[in-house]
Short mmCIF file of C-alpha atoms and ligand atoms in Angstrom, two decimals:
data_model
loop_
_atom_site.label_atom_id
_atom_site.label_comp_id
_atom_site.label_asym_id
_atom_site.label_seq_id
_atom_site.Cartn_x
_atom_site.Cartn_y
_atom_site.Cartn_z
CA UNK A 2 -24.62 5.68 3.92
CA UNK A 3 -21.85 3.45 2.75
CA UNK A 4 -19.20 4.07 0.17
CA UNK A 5 -17.36 0.91 -0.62
CA UNK A 6 -14.30 0.56 -2.62
CA UNK A 7 -13.80 -3.06 -3.57
CA UNK A 8 -10.27 -4.03 -4.84
CA UNK A 9 -9.95 -0.79 -6.63
CA UNK A 10 -7.01 -0.90 -8.99
CA UNK A 11 -5.54 1.54 -11.56
CA UNK A 12 -2.80 0.88 -14.00
CA UNK A 13 -1.03 3.43 -16.18
CA UNK A 14 0.98 1.18 -18.48
CA UNK A 15 3.03 -0.95 -16.35
CA UNK A 16 2.85 1.46 -13.43
CA UNK A 17 0.16 0.36 -10.78
CA UNK A 18 -0.85 3.67 -9.32
CA UNK A 19 -3.55 2.18 -7.03
CA UNK A 20 -3.26 -1.47 -6.12
CA UNK A 21 -6.31 -3.61 -4.92
CA UNK A 22 -7.65 -0.96 -2.46
CA UNK A 23 -10.48 -2.09 -0.46
CA UNK A 24 -12.17 0.55 1.92
CA UNK A 25 -15.59 0.82 3.52
CA UNK A 26 -16.56 4.26 4.46
CA UNK A 27 -19.42 5.69 6.54
CA UNK A 28 -20.18 9.42 7.34
CA UNK A 29 -17.01 10.92 8.92
CA UNK A 30 -13.75 12.47 7.99
CA UNK A 31 -11.16 10.33 6.29
CA UNK A 32 -7.59 11.75 6.04
CA UNK A 33 -5.62 10.26 3.33
CA UNK A 34 -1.92 10.55 4.03
CA UNK A 35 0.88 9.48 1.59
CA UNK A 36 3.94 10.77 -0.03
CA UNK A 37 3.94 12.40 -3.44
CA UNK A 38 3.15 9.64 -6.01
CA UNK A 39 1.55 7.39 -3.47
CA UNK A 40 -1.55 7.24 -5.44
CA UNK A 41 -4.05 9.59 -3.54
CA UNK A 42 -5.09 11.75 -6.57
CA UNK A 43 -5.60 8.67 -8.81
CA UNK A 44 -7.77 7.09 -5.96
CA UNK A 45 -9.77 10.31 -5.59
CA UNK A 46 -10.25 10.62 -9.36
CA UNK A 47 -11.79 7.12 -9.35
CA UNK A 48 -14.02 7.86 -6.27
CA UNK A 49 -15.32 11.00 -8.30
CA UNK A 50 -16.00 8.96 -11.30
CA UNK A 51 -13.60 11.04 -13.56
CA UNK A 52 -11.21 8.12 -13.96
CA UNK A 53 -12.33 4.46 -14.66
CA UNK A 54 -10.66 1.76 -12.57
CA UNK A 55 -8.61 -0.94 -14.29
CA UNK A 56 -10.05 -3.40 -11.86
CA UNK A 57 -12.50 -3.36 -9.02
CA UNK A 58 -15.63 -1.41 -8.24
CA UNK A 59 -17.12 1.49 -6.26
CA UNK A 60 -20.39 1.12 -4.57
CA UNK A 61 -22.71 3.64 -2.81
CA UNK A 62 -25.15 1.74 -0.67
CA UNK A 63 -24.65 -1.35 -2.64
CA UNK A 64 -25.19 0.19 -6.15
CA UNK A 65 -22.30 0.79 -8.55
CA UNK A 66 -21.43 4.26 -9.77
CA UNK A 67 -22.50 3.15 -13.39
CA UNK A 68 -25.98 2.30 -12.09
CA UNK A 69 -26.21 5.51 -10.12
CA UNK A 70 -25.07 7.84 -12.92
CA UNK A 71 -26.32 11.31 -12.48
CA UNK A 72 -27.68 10.47 -9.04
CA UNK A 73 -24.07 9.78 -7.88
CA UNK A 74 -22.76 13.07 -9.29
CA UNK A 75 -25.52 15.01 -7.54
CA UNK A 76 -24.30 13.86 -4.06
CA UNK A 77 -20.70 14.47 -4.85
CA UNK A 78 -18.43 17.56 -4.18
CA UNK A 79 -15.01 17.45 -5.51
CA UNK A 80 -11.94 19.79 -5.09
CA UNK A 81 -9.37 18.50 -7.63
CA UNK A 82 -5.71 18.95 -6.96
CA UNK A 83 -5.08 20.95 -10.11
CA UNK A 84 -8.28 23.03 -10.04
CA UNK A 85 -8.66 25.66 -12.69
CA UNK A 86 -9.95 28.99 -11.32
CA UNK A 87 -10.75 31.01 -14.26
CA UNK A 88 -8.73 34.02 -13.31
CA UNK A 89 -10.93 36.59 -14.98
CA UNK A 90 -14.12 35.37 -13.25
CA UNK A 91 -15.07 37.16 -9.92
CA UNK A 92 -15.62 34.81 -7.04
CA UNK A 93 -19.25 35.36 -7.15
CA UNK A 94 -19.55 34.76 -10.94
CA UNK A 95 -17.34 31.62 -10.53
CA UNK A 96 -19.71 30.22 -7.98
CA UNK A 97 -22.79 30.87 -10.13
CA UNK A 98 -21.06 29.29 -13.13
CA UNK A 99 -20.27 26.17 -11.15
CA UNK A 100 -23.77 26.05 -9.81
CA UNK A 101 -25.05 26.23 -13.34
CA UNK A 102 -22.86 23.25 -14.17
CA UNK A 103 -24.21 21.34 -11.31
CA UNK A 104 -27.72 22.17 -12.69
CA UNK A 105 -28.98 24.40 -9.69
CA UNK A 106 -31.51 26.97 -10.43
CA UNK A 107 -30.44 30.53 -10.46
CA UNK A 108 -32.25 31.77 -7.39
CA UNK A 109 -31.00 28.76 -5.25
CA UNK A 110 -27.55 29.28 -6.74
CA UNK A 111 -27.41 32.95 -5.69
CA UNK A 112 -28.56 32.27 -2.19
CA UNK A 113 -26.11 29.44 -1.61
CA UNK A 114 -23.17 31.18 -3.15
CA UNK A 115 -23.71 34.24 -0.96
CA UNK A 116 -23.90 32.08 2.11
CA UNK A 117 -20.86 29.85 1.19
CA UNK A 118 -18.74 32.87 0.32
CA UNK A 119 -19.52 34.20 3.76
CA UNK A 120 -18.57 30.86 5.41
CA UNK A 121 -15.20 30.70 3.75
CA UNK A 122 -14.48 34.35 4.60
CA UNK A 123 -14.70 35.79 1.05
CA UNK A 124 -17.72 38.15 1.24
CA UNK A 125 -15.57 41.15 0.92
CA UNK A 126 -13.89 40.08 -2.15
CA UNK A 127 -16.83 38.37 -3.85
CA UNK A 128 -16.78 40.93 -6.53
CA UNK A 129 -13.12 40.77 -7.15
CA UNK A 130 -11.32 38.90 -9.95
CA UNK A 131 -9.82 35.52 -8.88
CA UNK A 132 -6.58 36.48 -10.40
CA UNK A 133 -6.11 38.86 -7.40
CA UNK A 134 -6.52 36.08 -4.80
CA UNK A 135 -3.80 34.64 -2.71
CA UNK A 136 -3.36 30.87 -2.71
CA UNK A 137 -5.27 30.49 0.42
CA UNK A 138 -8.24 32.53 -0.72
CA UNK A 139 -8.26 30.29 -3.99
CA UNK A 140 -8.33 27.09 -1.94
CA UNK A 141 -11.16 28.54 0.19
CA UNK A 142 -13.17 29.35 -3.05
CA UNK A 143 -12.23 25.77 -4.17
CA UNK A 144 -13.77 24.45 -0.97
CA UNK A 145 -16.82 26.68 -1.39
CA UNK A 146 -17.55 25.53 -4.90
CA UNK A 147 -17.21 21.80 -3.75
CA UNK A 148 -19.90 22.06 -1.29
CA UNK A 149 -22.43 24.22 -3.51
CA UNK A 150 -24.83 21.43 -3.88
CA UNK A 151 -24.54 20.34 -0.33
CA UNK A 152 -22.89 17.08 -1.18
CA UNK A 153 -23.07 13.97 1.03
CA UNK A 154 -19.61 12.84 -0.29
CA UNK A 155 -17.05 15.43 -0.22
CA UNK A 156 -13.59 14.78 -1.82
CA UNK A 157 -10.73 17.30 -1.33
CA UNK A 158 -7.40 16.63 -2.96
CA UNK A 159 -4.75 18.43 -1.17
CA UNK A 160 -7.07 21.24 0.05
CA UNK A 161 -4.48 22.83 2.37
CA UNK A 162 -1.77 23.32 -0.35
CA UNK A 163 -0.52 26.75 -0.16
CA UNK A 164 -2.25 27.71 3.07
CA UNK A 165 -0.31 29.52 5.81
CA UNK A 166 -0.67 28.25 9.39
CA UNK A 167 -3.55 30.58 10.29
CA UNK A 168 -5.43 29.63 7.17
CA UNK A 169 -4.98 25.87 8.07
CA UNK A 170 -6.64 26.52 11.34
CA UNK A 171 -9.43 28.17 9.44
CA UNK A 172 -9.64 25.43 6.93
CA UNK A 173 -9.93 22.79 9.75
CA UNK A 174 -12.79 24.62 11.23
CA UNK A 175 -14.42 24.88 7.92
CA UNK A 176 -14.17 21.15 7.33
CA UNK A 177 -15.51 20.48 10.76
CA UNK A 178 -18.54 22.65 10.11
CA UNK A 179 -19.30 21.00 6.65
CA UNK A 180 -18.68 17.33 7.70
CA UNK A 181 -21.73 16.49 9.67
CA UNK A 182 -23.37 13.32 8.34
CA UNK A 183 -21.06 13.42 5.25
CA UNK A 184 -18.31 11.33 4.10
CA UNK A 185 -15.33 13.63 3.73
CA UNK A 186 -12.16 12.37 2.11
CA UNK A 187 -9.20 14.61 2.06
CA UNK A 188 -5.64 13.98 1.19
CA UNK A 189 -2.55 15.63 2.13
CA UNK A 190 1.16 14.91 2.68
CA UNK A 191 1.21 17.14 5.75
CA UNK A 192 0.60 15.08 8.86
CA UNK A 193 -0.41 18.04 11.16
CA UNK A 194 -3.45 18.91 8.83
CA UNK A 195 -5.09 15.70 9.66
CA UNK A 196 -4.35 15.26 13.25
CA UNK A 197 -7.34 17.31 14.54
CA UNK A 198 -10.05 16.78 11.98
CA UNK A 199 -9.92 13.15 10.81
CA UNK A 200 -12.03 10.33 12.32
CA UNK A 201 -10.21 7.75 10.32
CA UNK A 202 -6.66 7.90 8.98
CA UNK A 203 -5.82 6.14 5.75
CA UNK A 204 -2.14 5.70 4.93
CA UNK A 205 -1.10 5.01 1.41
CA UNK A 206 2.18 3.88 0.15
CA UNK A 207 3.07 2.77 -3.38
CA UNK A 208 -0.60 2.43 -4.43
CA UNK A 209 -1.35 0.21 -1.45
CA UNK A 210 -3.48 0.80 1.69
CA UNK A 211 -1.04 0.54 4.55
CA UNK A 212 -3.31 1.69 7.46
CA UNK A 213 -7.00 2.11 7.89
CA UNK A 214 -7.74 3.07 11.43
CA UNK A 215 -9.62 5.39 13.73
CA UNK A 216 -7.60 8.42 14.23
CA UNK A 217 -7.60 8.47 18.06
CA UNK A 218 -6.15 4.84 18.04
CA UNK A 219 -3.47 5.44 15.58
CA UNK A 220 -0.40 6.45 17.57
CA UNK A 221 -0.82 3.52 19.85
CA UNK A 222 0.90 1.35 17.12
CA UNK A 223 4.00 3.25 17.99
CA UNK A 224 3.68 2.70 21.78
CA UNK A 225 7.17 1.80 23.04
CA UNK A 226 8.88 2.75 19.82
CA UNK A 227 9.48 6.43 20.28
CA UNK A 228 12.52 7.34 22.32
CA UNK A 229 14.19 10.56 23.53
CA UNK A 230 18.04 10.50 23.86
CA UNK A 231 20.40 13.11 24.91
CA UNK A 232 23.87 12.87 23.25
CA UNK A 233 26.92 14.86 22.43
CA UNK A 234 26.91 16.34 19.00
CA UNK A 235 29.41 13.93 17.35
CA UNK A 236 27.51 10.86 18.71
CA UNK A 237 24.21 12.28 17.56
CA UNK A 238 25.43 12.36 14.14
CA UNK A 239 26.27 8.58 14.22
CA UNK A 240 22.84 7.67 15.77
CA UNK A 241 20.96 9.59 13.16
CA UNK A 242 22.75 7.64 10.38
CA UNK A 243 21.59 4.23 11.87
CA UNK A 244 18.23 5.02 13.21
CA UNK A 245 15.02 6.67 12.03
CA UNK A 246 15.32 10.14 13.80
CA UNK A 247 12.00 12.09 13.85
CA UNK A 248 13.39 15.14 15.26
CA UNK A 249 16.57 16.67 16.78
CA UNK A 250 17.38 19.86 18.37
CA UNK A 251 20.15 21.40 20.40
CA UNK A 252 20.07 21.12 24.17
CA UNK A 253 22.40 22.50 26.79
CA UNK A 254 26.22 22.47 26.30
CA UNK A 255 26.76 20.98 22.90
CA UNK A 256 24.33 18.32 23.44
CA UNK A 257 21.72 17.18 21.04
CA UNK A 258 18.21 15.84 21.90
CA UNK A 259 16.95 13.33 19.47
CA UNK A 260 13.72 11.69 18.91
CA UNK A 261 14.33 8.19 17.63
CA UNK A 262 11.85 5.73 16.35
CA UNK A 263 13.03 2.20 16.97
CA UNK A 264 11.40 -1.13 17.95
CA UNK A 265 13.97 -1.70 20.58
CA UNK A 266 15.92 0.63 22.83
CA UNK A 267 18.33 2.53 20.66
CA UNK A 268 20.81 3.18 23.33
CA UNK A 269 21.47 3.19 26.98
CA UNK A 270 19.64 6.02 28.76
CA UNK A 271 16.93 6.40 26.13
CA UNK A 272 13.46 7.05 27.56
CA UNK A 273 10.10 6.34 25.89
CA UNK A 274 7.96 9.23 24.77
CA UNK A 275 4.31 9.53 23.86
CA UNK A 276 3.86 8.76 20.14
CA UNK A 277 2.23 11.21 17.68
CA UNK A 278 0.70 10.63 14.26
CA UNK A 279 3.85 12.07 12.65
CA UNK A 280 5.95 9.38 14.40
CA UNK A 281 3.81 6.69 12.82
CA UNK A 282 3.93 8.48 9.42
CA UNK A 283 7.76 8.76 9.62
CA UNK A 284 8.14 5.16 10.80
CA UNK A 285 6.55 3.87 7.69
CA UNK A 286 7.72 6.34 5.14
CA UNK A 287 11.34 6.62 6.40
CA UNK A 288 13.04 5.11 3.27
CA UNK A 289 16.59 5.95 3.90
CA UNK A 290 17.94 5.43 7.49
CA UNK A 291 21.41 6.50 6.28
CA UNK A 292 20.34 9.94 5.47
CA UNK A 293 21.68 12.47 7.90
CA UNK A 294 19.32 15.40 8.27
CA UNK A 295 21.92 17.74 9.72
CA UNK A 296 21.85 20.11 12.49
CA UNK A 297 20.93 23.64 11.76
N1 ADP B 431 -2.29 9.98 -16.18
C1 ADP B 431 -1.25 9.31 -15.72
N2 ADP B 431 -0.35 8.63 -16.51
C2 ADP B 431 0.60 7.91 -16.05
N3 ADP B 431 0.87 7.81 -14.85
C3 ADP B 431 0.36 8.45 -13.92
C4 ADP B 431 -0.87 9.24 -14.30
N4 ADP B 431 -1.51 9.64 -13.01
C5 ADP B 431 -0.69 9.26 -12.18
N5 ADP B 431 0.33 8.55 -12.54
C6 ADP B 431 1.51 7.86 -11.73
O1 ADP B 431 0.76 7.25 -10.70
C7 ADP B 431 1.42 7.45 -9.44
C8 ADP B 431 0.39 7.96 -8.31
O2 ADP B 431 0.27 9.38 -8.74
P1 ADP B 431 -0.82 10.25 -7.98
O3 ADP B 431 -2.01 9.51 -7.80
O4 ADP B 431 -0.89 11.58 -8.66
O5 ADP B 431 -0.14 10.28 -6.52
P2 ADP B 431 -0.32 11.33 -5.39
O6 ADP B 431 -1.58 12.11 -5.50
O7 ADP B 431 -0.35 10.53 -4.12
O8 ADP B 431 0.96 12.22 -5.43
C9 ADP B 431 2.64 8.25 -9.72
O9 ADP B 431 3.68 7.37 -10.05
C10 ADP B 431 2.25 8.91 -11.03
O10 ADP B 431 3.43 9.34 -11.75
MG1 MG B 432 -1.86 14.14 -5.61
#
């Protein structure tokens, strides 16, 4: 299976939300990372066929979405960013309702709903109204409805929004269990959500694809650019004005330990550190090197 985006572009008036994006995707988990407004939702809506591109095409195994029509929708699962949950429905009824929309027969829908509500840990609240659910429970229900039809392409827009750290771990395990032989595309602006589950990292900035790389090779781009420096507090302030500082915390005796991202050694005594995905993200998305983050 191959999903190909070919010079995909979306304009809203004069604003180019997605600019000439070309990506070829095979089964695996694609983590899409970008600041708010980068174009993630717009791209996903085009992939799901709910928004027409201004230019460019999407192909599944060489055939356009138009050619595939209903056949494409049948292999697609989608969790939109602004998902409506029908607060008066119970979780179970909601699943059956979505199953009906997807054209599943009732018997199959019942079996699959029960199974999926179990998988996402909602069995005990299956008969409760959605309005009583926490943010994390709603997101889990959102994921369950997206995989009802056992889709081979699963698109999740900010699926971890509103999840607490424990729920994030649960979510990662869920995705891992669903993702076998599927193309899973998920967006987030939270780097740590992607680090363990993505096979490929897509970094998007201002509607453009900045990075498209295997996740395990991604931090290497930062090799030799991540530095640890220990400085007195006053000097730390000056350094964080002129460099990209990924992190800073208090050390011993009024000293501050800074994690600096810089192509060259930022100061005498700085030592190289092993890079992370977050370093790479900050390196590319750090717009204002003069911003002082402050010491709390
Ligand atoms: N329907 C729309 N009409 C006009 N502008 C839009 C519309 N949808 C998105 N945009 C603009 O396109 C850009 C990308 O938005 P979006 O795809 O929602 O980004 P992200 O999901 O990465 O936060 C933003 O500048 C946003 O304001
Ligand atoms: Mg979005």
